[in-house]
Amino acid sequence: MPKTPKILSTKTLAQTRLFHIEAMQLQFSNGVEVEYERLKSSSEGGAVLVVPMLDDDTFLLIREYSAGVHRYELTLPKGRIEAGEDPLYAANRELMEETGYGARHLQHLTAFTLAPGYLGHTTQVVLAQELYEERLQGDEPEELEVVPWRLSELNTLLACEDCTEARSIAALFMTREKLLHER
Amino acid sequence: MSADSHQFPLQEWLPQVIMIARETGEEILHYYHGDKHLEVMEKPDTTPLTEADLAANGVVVEHLRILTPDIPIISEESEIPPFELRQSWDTYWLVDPLDGTMEFIQGNGEFTVNIALIHHHQAIMGVIYAPVDDVVYFACHGNGAYRRIHGKGLEAISCRELNMNHFTIASSRSYTTPQIQSFIARLDEDHELILRGSSLKSCLVAEGGADLYPRLGPTSEWDTAAAQCIVEEAGGQITDLQMQPLRYNTKDSLLNPQFFVFGKDSKDWSEFL
C-alpha cells in the first residue's frame, strides 16, 4: 500500500450548522501536489445505525422524512453519537427515541463510510437484541411510524421504492449473514 | 477467607436461606402483579420506595430471625444500627429485600432478593433470587456457585476466562454516567454490551455471560454482598478501584467504593480509569 499523502495545509471553504467544507492541499508520495475538497465530519463521535431484532427473524424499520430526497424513507433507526457517548449506549438511546424499544444486548457489527472520496463521516453499525418496550423523548418533529419486517423477506424490501438507503440495506444483509451463521 | 467460617452449618442453612429468598420473592410478586395495591413513596435519598420493599423486608427479617435468633440483621429497609454497635459484630445477615426498585416500578422484571451472611468483613454465603423468572443464584464459602432456573435442574456456574476477541461488558439499565462511557471507550473499541437491572449484572459475570461489570457510581454494601460470595465461588472477583476485594462493616458509612466485577484471568482494570 502506498504511503498516505501528506496534508500540507487545509482551509475552510464554507461552514454551516451541519456542514463543514474543507479544502486540503496534498502532496502524494511521488511528490505530486493537488488540492482536494472534502465534507469534514462535524460531530465528534459520528453516527450510529441500529439493527433492532424483535425476534430471530423480525427487525424494525422506521419511516422518517428525509430532507435530502424530500420524501419519507424506510430506514433503520439512526442518529448522532453525542460527544463522549459510547456508540452502544448511543444506539440504545436512539432506538428508544425512534422505535419505543430498548435493547438488553448490544453488539458492534462494523463501521461504514458512505463516499469516502469526499465524506469524512463514519457510521457505527450496532446489532440490538432482546428488545423490551421503553420510550425516550427525542428531538424528532413528529412520531415515527415503526415498520416490522422479516430478514427472510429482505428481497421484497429492496423492491420498495422508499427503501433506498445504502447503509440500512448493507447492515441488514450483514445481520442476515451473521445470524444465519450463528444458527 | 477466615478458617473459622466453618463454625457455621452453612450447608444446612443454605437451602433454608434459599427458601426464605423464594418466600420473599413471592411476597414481592403479589405487588408486582397488582394483587396488592402499590403506593410509591419517596425515600429521604429520593429513590422510590414501594410498599413491596417494606412487605418483602418483613418476610425476610422474620424468617432469618427464626433460622438464627442470635445473628443480627442489617437490611436496606430496616433501621440501620449505629457503627458503635455493629462494629462489634463478627457475623450478621446483610439483606436487600428488593434490589432494583426502578426495575420493579418500570415493570421489566429484573429485580432480586439478596441475602448474604457476613463473617469477619467477608461474604461467606450469598443467595440472589429473581422471582419473575424464578431463577436463584447461590453460593457458600468453599462449595462453588450454583444456579437453578425455573423448569431446569441445578447447575454449577463459573466465570469465563477473559477473551478480548469476544469481550462483553455488563452494565446498568437504569444508570449510566459519562465516567462509565469514557471508561468503556478506553477499554476496547469492540465489545458487546448487556444491560441488566439489579445484582443480575454480577450474576451474569458469575455464570460466564459477561467479562466485566464496572460500577463507577454509588452502591451500598447490601447491593454487593450476596453477589460477592457467588462471583468469588464462581472463580471471579469484586474489587474496589485499587483491585482489592470489597469488605463489609468496616466503617460508619455503608456505602461501597466504586467497584469492578470480573471473571477469571482478568486484567488490572484500574489501568483504564
Tab-separated table of N, CA, C and O in Angstrom, chain B residues 155-230:
chain	number	residue	atom	x	y	z
B	155	GLU	N	-27.531	-26.239	38.354
B	155	GLU	CA	-26.309	-26.227	37.550
B	155	GLU	C	-25.212	-25.506	38.311
B	155	GLU	O	-25.466	-24.459	38.904
B	156	ALA	N	-23.981	-26.052	38.261
B	156	ALA	CA	-22.832	-25.310	38.774
B	156	ALA	C	-22.509	-24.223	37.759
B	156	ALA	O	-22.610	-24.453	36.555
B	157	ILE	N	-22.164	-23.034	38.231
B	157	ILE	CA	-21.805	-21.953	37.306
B	157	ILE	C	-20.365	-21.529	37.562
B	157	ILE	O	-19.852	-21.689	38.678
B	158	SER	N	-19.732	-21.012	36.527
B	158	SER	CA	-18.400	-20.450	36.739
B	158	SER	C	-18.173	-19.301	35.768
B	158	SER	O	-18.758	-19.248	34.678
B	159	CYS	N	-17.311	-18.385	36.201
B	159	CYS	CA	-16.950	-17.253	35.362
B	159	CYS	C	-16.180	-17.770	34.155
B	159	CYS	O	-15.568	-18.825	34.203
B	160	ARG	N	-16.218	-17.000	33.069
B	160	ARG	CA	-15.444	-17.431	31.911
B	160	ARG	C	-14.070	-16.769	31.920
B	160	ARG	O	-13.849	-15.779	32.613
B	161	GLU	N	-13.177	-17.349	31.123
B	161	GLU	CA	-11.850	-16.754	31.002
B	161	GLU	C	-11.917	-15.601	30.028
B	161	GLU	O	-12.628	-15.676	29.020
B	162	LEU	N	-11.158	-14.562	30.324
B	162	LEU	CA	-11.209	-13.350	29.509
B	162	LEU	C	-10.700	-13.628	28.098
B	162	LEU	O	-9.623	-14.184	27.917
B	163	ASN	N	-11.497	-13.249	27.116
B	163	ASN	CA	-11.084	-13.340	25.721
B	163	ASN	C	-11.454	-12.019	25.071
B	163	ASN	O	-12.629	-11.730	24.862
B	164	MET	N	-10.432	-11.186	24.782
B	164	MET	CA	-10.717	-9.833	24.306
B	164	MET	C	-11.334	-9.852	22.902
B	164	MET	O	-11.840	-8.842	22.435
B	165	ASN	N	-11.283	-11.002	22.220
B	165	ASN	CA	-11.946	-11.079	20.910
B	165	ASN	C	-13.459	-11.181	21.048
B	165	ASN	O	-14.186	-11.056	20.083
B	166	HIS	N	-13.885	-11.502	22.259
B	166	HIS	CA	-15.318	-11.627	22.493
B	166	HIS	C	-15.634	-10.999	23.844
B	166	HIS	O	-16.154	-11.633	24.748
B	167	PHE	N	-15.262	-9.737	23.950
B	167	PHE	CA	-15.301	-9.050	25.235
B	167	PHE	C	-16.713	-8.513	25.499
B	167	PHE	O	-17.273	-7.810	24.665
B	168	THR	N	-17.279	-8.881	26.623
B	168	THR	CA	-18.653	-8.481	26.929
B	168	THR	C	-18.713	-7.746	28.265
B	168	THR	O	-18.193	-8.230	29.266
B	169	ILE	N	-19.354	-6.586	28.237
B	169	ILE	CA	-19.490	-5.756	29.432
B	169	ILE	C	-20.939	-5.812	29.903
B	169	ILE	O	-21.862	-5.692	29.105
B	170	ALA	N	-21.127	-6.003	31.195
B	170	ALA	CA	-22.461	-5.896	31.779
B	170	ALA	C	-22.603	-4.491	32.344
B	170	ALA	O	-21.663	-3.955	32.921
B	171	SER	N	-23.764	-3.899	32.132
B	171	SER	CA	-23.947	-2.539	32.617
B	171	SER	C	-25.385	-2.332	33.048
B	171	SER	O	-26.248	-3.152	32.769
B	172	SER	N	-25.586	-1.217	33.723
B	172	SER	CA	-26.900	-0.963	34.298
B	172	SER	C	-27.879	-0.484	33.242
B	172	SER	O	-27.518	0.235	32.322
B	173	ARG	N	-29.122	-0.884	33.394
B	173	ARG	CA	-30.164	-0.372	32.504
B	173	ARG	C	-30.594	1.018	32.900
B	173	ARG	O	-30.901	1.843	32.065
B	174	SER	N	-30.669	1.247	34.204
B	174	SER	CA	-31.288	2.492	34.645
B	174	SER	C	-30.237	3.536	35.022
B	174	SER	O	-30.549	4.610	35.441
B	175	TYR	N	-28.994	3.201	34.842
B	175	TYR	CA	-27.956	4.061	35.382
B	175	TYR	C	-26.758	4.093	34.455
B	175	TYR	O	-26.130	3.082	34.203
B	176	THR	N	-26.443	5.242	33.892
B	176	THR	CA	-25.207	5.362	33.134
B	176	THR	C	-24.625	6.750	33.361
B	176	THR	O	-25.340	7.704	33.585
B	177	THR	N	-23.305	6.832	33.364
B	177	THR	CA	-22.646	8.106	33.614
B	177	THR	C	-21.599	8.338	32.536
B	177	THR	O	-21.158	7.394	31.883
B	178	PRO	N	-21.179	9.597	32.369
B	178	PRO	CA	-20.083	9.865	31.428
B	178	PRO	C	-18.817	9.088	31.817
B	178	PRO	O	-18.078	8.649	30.938
B	179	GLN	N	-18.570	8.893	33.142
B	179	GLN	CA	-17.361	8.163	33.554
B	179	GLN	C	-17.374	6.738	33.018
B	179	GLN	O	-16.368	6.226	32.549
B	180	ILE	N	-18.548	6.084	33.130
B	180	ILE	CA	-18.662	4.710	32.645
B	180	ILE	C	-18.385	4.679	31.147
B	180	ILE	O	-17.646	3.835	30.647
B	181	GLN	N	-18.954	5.634	30.443
B	181	GLN	CA	-18.810	5.613	28.993
B	181	GLN	C	-17.371	5.887	28.579
B	181	GLN	O	-16.867	5.270	27.637
B	182	SER	N	-16.686	6.796	29.284
B	182	SER	CA	-15.305	7.047	28.860
B	182	SER	C	-14.406	5.896	29.306
B	182	SER	O	-13.440	5.560	28.617
B	183	PHE	N	-14.746	5.248	30.422
B	183	PHE	CA	-14.001	4.048	30.835
B	183	PHE	C	-14.141	2.963	29.762
B	183	PHE	O	-13.154	2.375	29.318
B	184	ILE	N	-15.360	2.731	29.328
B	184	ILE	CA	-15.609	1.708	28.309
B	184	ILE	C	-14.879	2.070	27.012
B	184	ILE	O	-14.284	1.220	26.362
B	185	ALA	N	-14.893	3.355	26.691
B	185	ALA	CA	-14.225	3.787	25.463
B	185	ALA	C	-12.721	3.503	25.529
B	185	ALA	O	-12.106	3.161	24.523
B	186	ARG	N	-12.125	3.624	26.730
B	186	ARG	CA	-10.682	3.375	26.851
B	186	ARG	C	-10.339	1.890	26.838
B	186	ARG	O	-9.210	1.513	26.549
B	187	LEU	N	-11.289	1.047	27.204
B	187	LEU	CA	-11.031	-0.388	27.321
B	187	LEU	C	-10.717	-1.037	25.992
B	187	LEU	O	-9.708	-1.661	25.784
B	188	ASP	N	-11.655	-0.873	25.069
B	188	ASP	CA	-11.577	-1.643	23.856
B	188	ASP	C	-12.651	-1.111	22.938
B	188	ASP	O	-13.739	-0.799	23.378
B	189	GLU	N	-12.356	-1.006	21.660
B	189	GLU	CA	-13.370	-0.486	20.762
B	189	GLU	C	-14.473	-1.493	20.518
B	189	GLU	O	-15.621	-1.149	20.369
B	190	ASP	N	-14.094	-2.754	20.474
B	190	ASP	CA	-15.073	-3.745	20.080
B	190	ASP	C	-15.531	-4.534	21.294
B	190	ASP	O	-14.771	-5.298	21.862
B	191	HIS	N	-16.780	-4.316	21.673
B	191	HIS	CA	-17.293	-5.051	22.822
B	191	HIS	C	-18.782	-5.253	22.640
B	191	HIS	O	-19.416	-4.559	21.858
B	192	GLU	N	-19.291	-6.208	23.362
B	192	GLU	CA	-20.736	-6.349	23.443
B	192	GLU	C	-21.175	-5.773	24.764
B	192	GLU	O	-20.419	-5.757	25.725
B	193	LEU	N	-22.412	-5.302	24.783
B	193	LEU	CA	-22.928	-4.693	25.988
B	193	LEU	C	-24.210	-5.419	26.364
B	193	LEU	O	-25.096	-5.575	25.526
B	194	ILE	N	-24.285	-5.890	27.600
B	194	ILE	CA	-25.524	-6.499	28.063
B	194	ILE	C	-26.038	-5.673	29.232
B	194	ILE	O	-25.320	-5.438	30.196
B	195	LEU	N	-27.265	-5.193	29.100
B	195	LEU	CA	-27.827	-4.308	30.108
B	195	LEU	C	-28.786	-5.098	30.996
B	195	LEU	O	-29.706	-5.744	30.499
B	196	ARG	N	-28.549	-5.042	32.294
B	196	ARG	CA	-29.375	-5.776	33.239
B	196	ARG	C	-29.662	-4.889	34.440
B	196	ARG	O	-28.888	-3.986	34.743
B	197	GLY	N	-30.731	-5.213	35.143
B	197	GLY	CA	-31.023	-4.498	36.374
B	197	GLY	C	-30.444	-5.226	37.575
B	197	GLY	O	-30.091	-6.402	37.481
B	198	SER	N	-30.337	-4.507	38.675
B	198	SER	CA	-30.017	-5.046	39.997
B	198	SER	C	-28.748	-5.900	40.028
B	198	SER	O	-27.852	-5.738	39.217
B	199	SER	N	-28.678	-6.837	40.992
B	199	SER	CA	-27.477	-7.668	41.147
B	199	SER	C	-27.366	-8.710	40.040
B	199	SER	O	-26.400	-9.487	40.016
B	200	LEU	N	-28.334	-8.743	39.112
B	200	LEU	CA	-28.252	-9.693	37.995
B	200	LEU	C	-27.038	-9.416	37.098
B	200	LEU	O	-26.586	-10.298	36.381
B	201	LYS	N	-26.492	-8.191	37.174
B	201	LYS	CA	-25.282	-7.890	36.405
B	201	LYS	C	-24.103	-8.715	36.922
B	201	LYS	O	-23.334	-9.286	36.144
B	202	SER	N	-23.973	-8.787	38.247
B	202	SER	CA	-22.900	-9.599	38.827
B	202	SER	C	-23.135	-11.077	38.554
B	202	SER	O	-22.192	-11.830	38.297
B	203	CYS	N	-24.405	-11.502	38.614
B	203	CYS	CA	-24.728	-12.907	38.323
B	203	CYS	C	-24.332	-13.266	36.890
B	203	CYS	O	-23.894	-14.382	36.617
B	204	LEU	N	-24.493	-12.292	35.988
B	204	LEU	CA	-24.122	-12.526	34.594
B	204	LEU	C	-22.618	-12.808	34.480
B	204	LEU	O	-22.200	-13.670	33.700
B	205	VAL	N	-21.817	-12.103	35.267
B	205	VAL	CA	-20.369	-12.380	35.284
B	205	VAL	C	-20.128	-13.761	35.896
B	205	VAL	O	-19.338	-14.557	35.381
B	206	ALA	N	-20.843	-14.077	36.984
B	206	ALA	CA	-20.640	-15.360	37.673
B	206	ALA	C	-21.002	-16.548	36.784
B	206	ALA	O	-20.374	-17.597	36.862
B	207	GLU	N	-21.988	-16.384	35.902
B	207	GLU	CA	-22.403	-17.519	35.069
B	207	GLU	C	-21.692	-17.523	33.716
B	207	GLU	O	-22.043	-18.305	32.836
B	208	GLY	N	-20.688	-16.653	33.553
B	208	GLY	CA	-19.893	-16.668	32.326
B	208	GLY	C	-20.554	-15.986	31.151
B	208	GLY	O	-20.194	-16.233	30.004
B	209	GLY	N	-21.512	-15.091	31.403
B	209	GLY	CA	-22.195	-14.381	30.320
B	209	GLY	C	-21.579	-13.038	30.003
B	209	GLY	O	-21.893	-12.428	28.992
B	210	ALA	N	-20.696	-12.559	30.885
B	210	ALA	CA	-20.023	-11.281	30.657
B	210	ALA	C	-18.656	-11.342	31.327
B	210	ALA	O	-18.434	-12.128	32.244
B	211	ASP	N	-17.731	-10.490	30.841
B	211	ASP	CA	-16.378	-10.492	31.392
B	211	ASP	C	-16.187	-9.464	32.488
B	211	ASP	O	-15.360	-9.646	33.372
B	212	LEU	N	-16.944	-8.362	32.388
B	212	LEU	CA	-16.679	-7.257	33.309
B	212	LEU	C	-17.953	-6.473	33.558
B	212	LEU	O	-18.711	-6.190	32.631
B	213	TYR	N	-18.175	-6.123	34.808
B	213	TYR	CA	-19.234	-5.172	35.168
B	213	TYR	C	-18.564	-4.061	35.961
B	213	TYR	O	-18.214	-4.251	37.113
B	214	PRO	N	-18.319	-2.918	35.343
B	214	PRO	CA	-17.721	-1.807	36.073
B	214	PRO	C	-18.817	-0.956	36.706
B	214	PRO	O	-19.765	-0.578	36.034
B	215	ARG	N	-18.690	-0.665	37.977
B	215	ARG	CA	-19.675	0.190	38.632
B	215	ARG	C	-18.968	1.428	39.155
B	215	ARG	O	-18.359	1.405	40.217
B	216	LEU	N	-19.062	2.513	38.397
B	216	LEU	CA	-18.389	3.742	38.783
B	216	LEU	C	-19.407	4.724	39.347
B	216	LEU	O	-19.504	5.857	38.922
B	217	GLY	N	-20.190	4.241	40.294
B	217	GLY	CA	-21.198	5.089	40.912
B	217	GLY	C	-21.551	4.513	42.257
B	217	GLY	O	-21.027	3.472	42.664
B	218	PRO	N	-22.458	5.183	42.978
B	218	PRO	CA	-22.739	4.784	44.348
B	218	PRO	C	-23.563	3.498	44.456
B	218	PRO	O	-24.474	3.260	43.674
B	219	THR	N	-23.185	2.663	45.423
B	219	THR	CA	-23.983	1.495	45.806
B	219	THR	C	-23.800	1.319	47.311
B	219	THR	O	-22.908	1.927	47.901
B	220	SER	N	-24.616	0.469	47.896
B	220	SER	CA	-24.472	0.183	49.313
B	220	SER	C	-24.027	-1.257	49.508
B	220	SER	O	-24.106	-2.072	48.583
B	221	GLU	N	-23.578	-1.565	50.735
B	221	GLU	CA	-22.993	-2.888	50.989
B	221	GLU	C	-23.985	-4.015	50.696
B	221	GLU	O	-23.590	-5.087	50.241
B	222	TRP	N	-25.306	-3.772	50.943
B	222	TRP	CA	-26.274	-4.842	50.683
B	222	TRP	C	-26.487	-5.096	49.188
B	222	TRP	O	-27.087	-6.081	48.822
B	223	ASP	N	-26.012	-4.165	48.338
B	223	ASP	CA	-26.151	-4.368	46.891
B	223	ASP	C	-25.132	-5.372	46.350
B	223	ASP	O	-25.301	-5.899	45.247
B	224	THR	N	-24.024	-5.585	47.070
B	224	THR	CA	-22.930	-6.393	46.509
B	224	THR	C	-22.622	-7.654	47.305
B	224	THR	O	-21.967	-8.555	46.786
B	225	ALA	N	-23.069	-7.737	48.583
B	225	ALA	CA	-22.580	-8.798	49.463
B	225	ALA	C	-22.917	-10.193	48.945
B	225	ALA	O	-22.024	-11.046	48.792
B	226	ALA	N	-24.188	-10.456	48.654
B	226	ALA	CA	-24.573	-11.794	48.177
B	226	ALA	C	-23.868	-12.093	46.858
B	226	ALA	O	-23.342	-13.193	46.651
B	227	ALA	N	-23.825	-11.078	45.982
B	227	ALA	CA	-23.175	-11.260	44.675
B	227	ALA	C	-21.698	-11.577	44.849
B	227	ALA	O	-21.137	-12.385	44.101
B	228	GLN	N	-21.062	-10.970	45.850
B	228	GLN	CA	-19.623	-11.181	46.003
B	228	GLN	C	-19.307	-12.642	46.314
B	228	GLN	O	-18.371	-13.223	45.753
B	229	CYS	N	-20.084	-13.252	47.203
B	229	CYS	CA	-19.841	-14.656	47.519
B	229	CYS	C	-20.053	-15.525	46.269
B	229	CYS	O	-19.255	-16.415	45.972
B	230	ILE	N	-21.115	-15.215	45.515
B	230	ILE	CA	-21.433	-16.017	44.319
B	230	ILE	C	-20.338	-15.858	43.257
B	230	ILE	O	-19.842	-16.836	42.699
